[in-house]
Short mmCIF file of C-alpha atoms and ligand atoms in Angstrom, two decimals:
data_model
loop_
_atom_site.label_atom_id
_atom_site.label_comp_id
_atom_site.label_asym_id
_atom_site.label_seq_id
_atom_site.Cartn_x
_atom_site.Cartn_y
_atom_site.Cartn_z
CA MET A 347 30.49 -114.08 116.96
CA PHE A 348 33.05 -113.12 119.83
CA ASP A 349 30.40 -112.11 122.21
CA ASN A 350 30.77 -114.78 124.45
CA LEU A 351 34.77 -113.65 124.59
CA LYS A 352 35.51 -112.63 128.28
CA ILE A 353 38.89 -111.65 130.12
CA ILE A 354 40.49 -114.96 131.69
CA HIS A 355 42.11 -114.84 134.82
CA TYR A 356 45.56 -116.29 136.61
CA PRO A 357 46.28 -119.27 136.69
CA ASP A 358 44.43 -120.00 133.85
CA PRO A 359 47.18 -121.98 131.82
CA ARG A 360 46.13 -120.29 128.48
CA LEU A 361 47.71 -117.14 129.89
CA LYS A 362 50.89 -119.14 129.80
CA GLN A 363 51.27 -120.43 126.39
CA PRO A 364 53.27 -118.49 123.71
CA SER A 365 51.13 -116.77 120.97
CA ALA A 366 51.00 -117.47 117.05
CA PRO A 367 51.72 -114.85 114.69
CA VAL A 368 48.46 -113.68 112.84
CA ALA A 369 48.14 -114.48 109.25
CA GLU A 370 45.09 -113.12 107.74
CA PHE A 371 43.72 -109.20 108.57
CA ASN A 372 40.29 -110.34 107.78
CA GLU A 373 36.93 -109.46 109.24
CA ASN A 374 37.32 -112.15 111.85
CA LEU A 375 39.91 -110.20 113.28
CA ARG A 376 38.38 -107.04 112.93
CA GLN A 377 35.48 -108.27 115.28
CA LEU A 378 37.75 -109.90 117.61
CA VAL A 379 39.38 -106.43 117.93
CA ALA A 380 36.11 -104.47 118.48
CA ARG A 381 35.31 -107.08 121.24
CA MET A 382 38.58 -106.75 123.15
CA PHE A 383 38.45 -102.93 123.02
CA GLU A 384 35.00 -103.27 124.74
CA LEU A 385 35.84 -105.54 127.31
CA MET A 386 38.96 -103.73 128.10
CA ARG A 387 36.72 -100.49 128.36
CA GLN A 388 34.48 -102.42 130.83
CA ALA A 389 37.08 -103.13 133.09
CA LYS A 390 38.92 -99.84 132.79
CA GLY A 391 41.97 -101.00 131.51
CA VAL A 392 44.80 -99.19 129.41
CA GLY A 393 45.55 -102.51 127.53
CA LEU A 394 44.69 -105.88 126.51
CA ALA A 395 46.48 -108.45 124.73
CA ALA A 396 44.64 -111.44 122.42
CA PRO A 397 45.94 -114.19 124.92
CA GLN A 398 43.95 -112.42 127.81
CA VAL A 399 40.85 -113.54 125.87
CA ALA A 400 41.90 -117.04 125.08
CA GLN A 401 42.89 -116.27 121.82
CA ASN A 402 46.51 -117.09 121.18
CA ILE A 403 47.62 -114.69 118.67
CA ARG A 404 50.18 -112.29 118.38
CA LEU A 405 47.96 -108.85 119.08
CA PHE A 406 47.28 -106.25 121.57
CA ILE A 407 45.49 -103.21 121.88
CA LEU A 408 45.73 -100.30 123.82
CA ASN A 409 44.50 -97.15 124.90
CA ALA A 410 47.09 -94.68 127.06
CA THR A 411 44.53 -91.54 127.62
CA GLY A 412 40.71 -92.95 128.06
CA GLN A 413 39.78 -90.75 124.80
CA PRO A 414 38.55 -92.69 121.92
CA GLU A 415 40.46 -91.56 119.42
CA ASP A 416 43.54 -93.20 121.02
CA ASP A 417 42.76 -96.52 120.50
CA ARG A 418 46.04 -98.42 119.08
CA VAL A 419 45.84 -101.78 117.92
CA TYR A 420 49.38 -103.82 117.47
CA VAL A 421 49.61 -107.36 115.16
CA ASN A 422 52.79 -109.26 115.05
CA PRO A 423 54.74 -106.70 117.33
CA PHE A 424 58.40 -106.77 117.26
CA LEU A 425 60.20 -104.45 120.09
CA SER A 426 63.99 -103.16 119.77
CA GLU A 427 65.95 -100.40 120.47
CA ALA A 428 65.37 -100.91 124.27
CA GLU A 429 67.37 -98.50 126.42
CA GLY A 430 67.36 -97.33 130.00
CA ASP A 431 65.43 -99.04 133.06
CA GLU A 432 62.60 -97.54 134.82
CA GLU A 433 60.70 -98.97 137.88
CA ALA A 434 56.77 -98.48 138.37
CA GLU A 435 53.80 -100.05 139.30
CA GLU A 436 51.67 -102.05 136.97
CA GLY A 437 48.54 -104.08 137.30
CA CYS A 438 47.04 -106.33 135.01
CA LEU A 439 43.41 -107.46 134.11
CA SER A 440 44.61 -110.93 134.23
CA ILE A 441 45.16 -110.71 137.92
CA PRO A 442 42.69 -108.68 139.63
CA GLY A 443 43.79 -106.88 142.57
CA LEU A 444 47.78 -107.28 141.89
CA SER A 445 49.71 -104.13 141.77
CA VAL A 446 53.33 -104.72 141.25
CA ASN A 447 56.82 -102.47 140.81
CA VAL A 448 58.48 -103.76 137.68
CA SER A 449 61.60 -102.56 135.82
CA ARG A 450 60.88 -102.01 132.20
CA SER A 451 63.26 -100.18 129.37
CA LYS A 452 62.65 -96.60 129.71
CA HIS A 453 62.80 -96.13 125.57
CA LEU A 454 61.37 -98.54 123.02
CA ARG A 455 61.07 -98.80 119.38
CA ILE A 456 57.80 -101.05 118.17
CA GLN A 457 57.47 -102.81 114.58
CA ALA A 458 54.28 -104.02 114.06
CA HIS A 459 50.82 -104.08 111.80
CA ASP A 460 47.65 -102.11 111.87
CA LEU A 461 44.19 -103.62 112.01
CA GLN A 462 44.61 -103.23 107.97
CA GLY A 463 47.90 -104.84 107.76
CA ASN A 464 49.40 -101.36 107.30
CA PRO A 465 53.25 -101.29 108.77
CA ILE A 466 53.61 -99.35 112.10
CA ASP A 467 57.10 -97.78 113.26
CA GLN A 468 57.21 -95.62 116.24
CA LYS A 469 59.26 -94.74 119.13
CA ALA A 470 57.94 -94.03 122.88
CA SER A 471 59.33 -93.76 126.29
CA GLY A 472 58.30 -93.72 129.75
CA TYR A 473 54.14 -95.27 130.02
CA LEU A 474 53.49 -96.12 126.35
CA ALA A 475 56.94 -98.05 126.26
CA ARG A 476 55.74 -99.78 129.51
CA ILE A 477 52.45 -100.68 128.27
CA TRP A 478 54.29 -102.23 125.13
CA GLN A 479 56.30 -104.27 126.84
CA HIS A 480 53.56 -105.59 129.65
CA GLU A 481 51.22 -106.53 126.44
CA PHE A 482 54.50 -107.83 124.36
CA ASP A 483 54.99 -110.02 127.66
CA HIS A 484 51.26 -111.61 127.41
CA LEU A 485 52.14 -112.59 123.46
CA ASN A 486 54.94 -114.56 125.05
CA GLY A 487 53.16 -116.37 127.96
CA THR A 488 54.72 -113.86 130.48
CA LEU A 489 52.79 -112.55 133.23
CA LEU A 490 53.46 -109.99 136.24
CA THR A 491 53.76 -112.98 138.38
CA ASP A 492 56.92 -113.70 136.33
CA ARG A 493 58.36 -110.39 136.61
CA MET A 494 57.81 -110.29 140.74
CA GLY A 495 60.90 -110.65 142.92
CA PRO A 496 60.86 -112.68 146.19
CA VAL A 497 59.45 -109.67 148.29
CA ALA A 498 56.55 -108.85 146.06
CA LYS A 499 55.56 -112.78 145.80
CA LEU A 500 55.77 -113.09 149.50
CA ALA A 501 53.60 -109.90 149.80
CA ASN A 502 50.84 -110.94 147.35
CA ARG A 503 51.25 -114.68 148.52
CA ARG A 504 47.47 -114.61 149.71
CA LEU A 505 45.88 -112.67 146.84
CA LEU A 506 47.52 -115.20 143.99
CA ARG A 507 46.34 -117.99 146.26
CA GLU A 508 43.00 -116.73 146.32
CA LEU A 509 42.77 -116.32 142.69
CA GLU A 510 44.30 -119.87 142.22
CA GLU A 511 41.67 -121.45 144.78
CA LYS A 512 38.90 -119.48 142.62
CA TYR A 513 39.90 -120.93 139.08
CA ALA A 514 39.99 -124.17 140.73
CA SER A 515 36.72 -123.97 141.97
CA GLU A 516 35.45 -122.92 138.44
CA HIS A 517 37.34 -125.67 136.48
CA PRO A 518 36.74 -128.65 138.76
CA ALA A 519 37.38 -130.71 135.74
CA SER A 520 41.05 -129.95 135.39
CA PRO A 521 42.51 -129.69 138.90
CA PRO A 522 46.32 -128.78 138.84
CA LYS A 523 48.78 -131.86 138.48
CA LYS A 524 51.27 -132.71 140.98
CA PRO A 525 54.38 -134.04 139.65
CA PRO A 526 54.43 -137.95 140.28
CA LEU A 527 56.67 -139.21 143.43
CA LYS A 528 59.34 -140.41 141.16
CA ASP A 529 60.11 -137.04 139.87
CA LYS A 530 60.36 -135.60 142.96
CA ARG A 531 62.78 -138.30 144.66
CA ALA A 532 64.90 -137.77 141.14
CA LYS A 533 64.96 -134.02 141.77
CA SER A 534 66.21 -134.33 145.30
CA ARG A 535 69.01 -136.48 144.77
NI1 LIG B 1547 48.23 -107.76 131.91
#
C-alpha cells in the first residue's frame, strides 16, 4: 500500500505544512512506519518524519546507532524541559547535500506514543535530543533552511538553487508563484 512512497525533497511545499495528530493506531500506521524504516535505511539516515514521505501526520522514526534493535517510533510527540544549548552539524534526507551547524537544546524530555499507542516518556542529551528536535521541526513544517543563519544561507545558495531548479523541472505544472505586482508596490511604501 505504501510501496510507492518516497522521500520528498526541498522545496516541495508539502514539507512546509504543519502536520495533524495521529488519531488511530491501526494497521495502516504500522505499514506506513515499516515503509519509512525501509526508506530511511536505503538513504542511510538516522531519522525520518512522516511529512518527508508526504504524509502530514505527527509521527517520526529514528535509529541513532544503525542497530535494528534501536529502531524507535514516536507518535504525537511533545518536547519539554529543554536545557542548555549546543551547536553541531546536521543534514536532512529532504535536502540532499546540505550540512549546516544548528544550535539545539542540549537536554530534553519527550512524551509521545509508540506504534501500539503506549505512552513514551524519555529524557535524552546530545545526539538523541538533537534528532528529536530535528524531526519534531519537520512536523511543524520547519526545515534546516529555516534554521540557517545568513552566512550558511550564502554558503549554500548554489546547492539550494540547484534543488529548486530540479524540483521545478520535475513539477512543470506547478511553477512557483510570484507575488503580483500590486503587492510588491504596497510593500515598498
Ligand atoms: Ni530532516
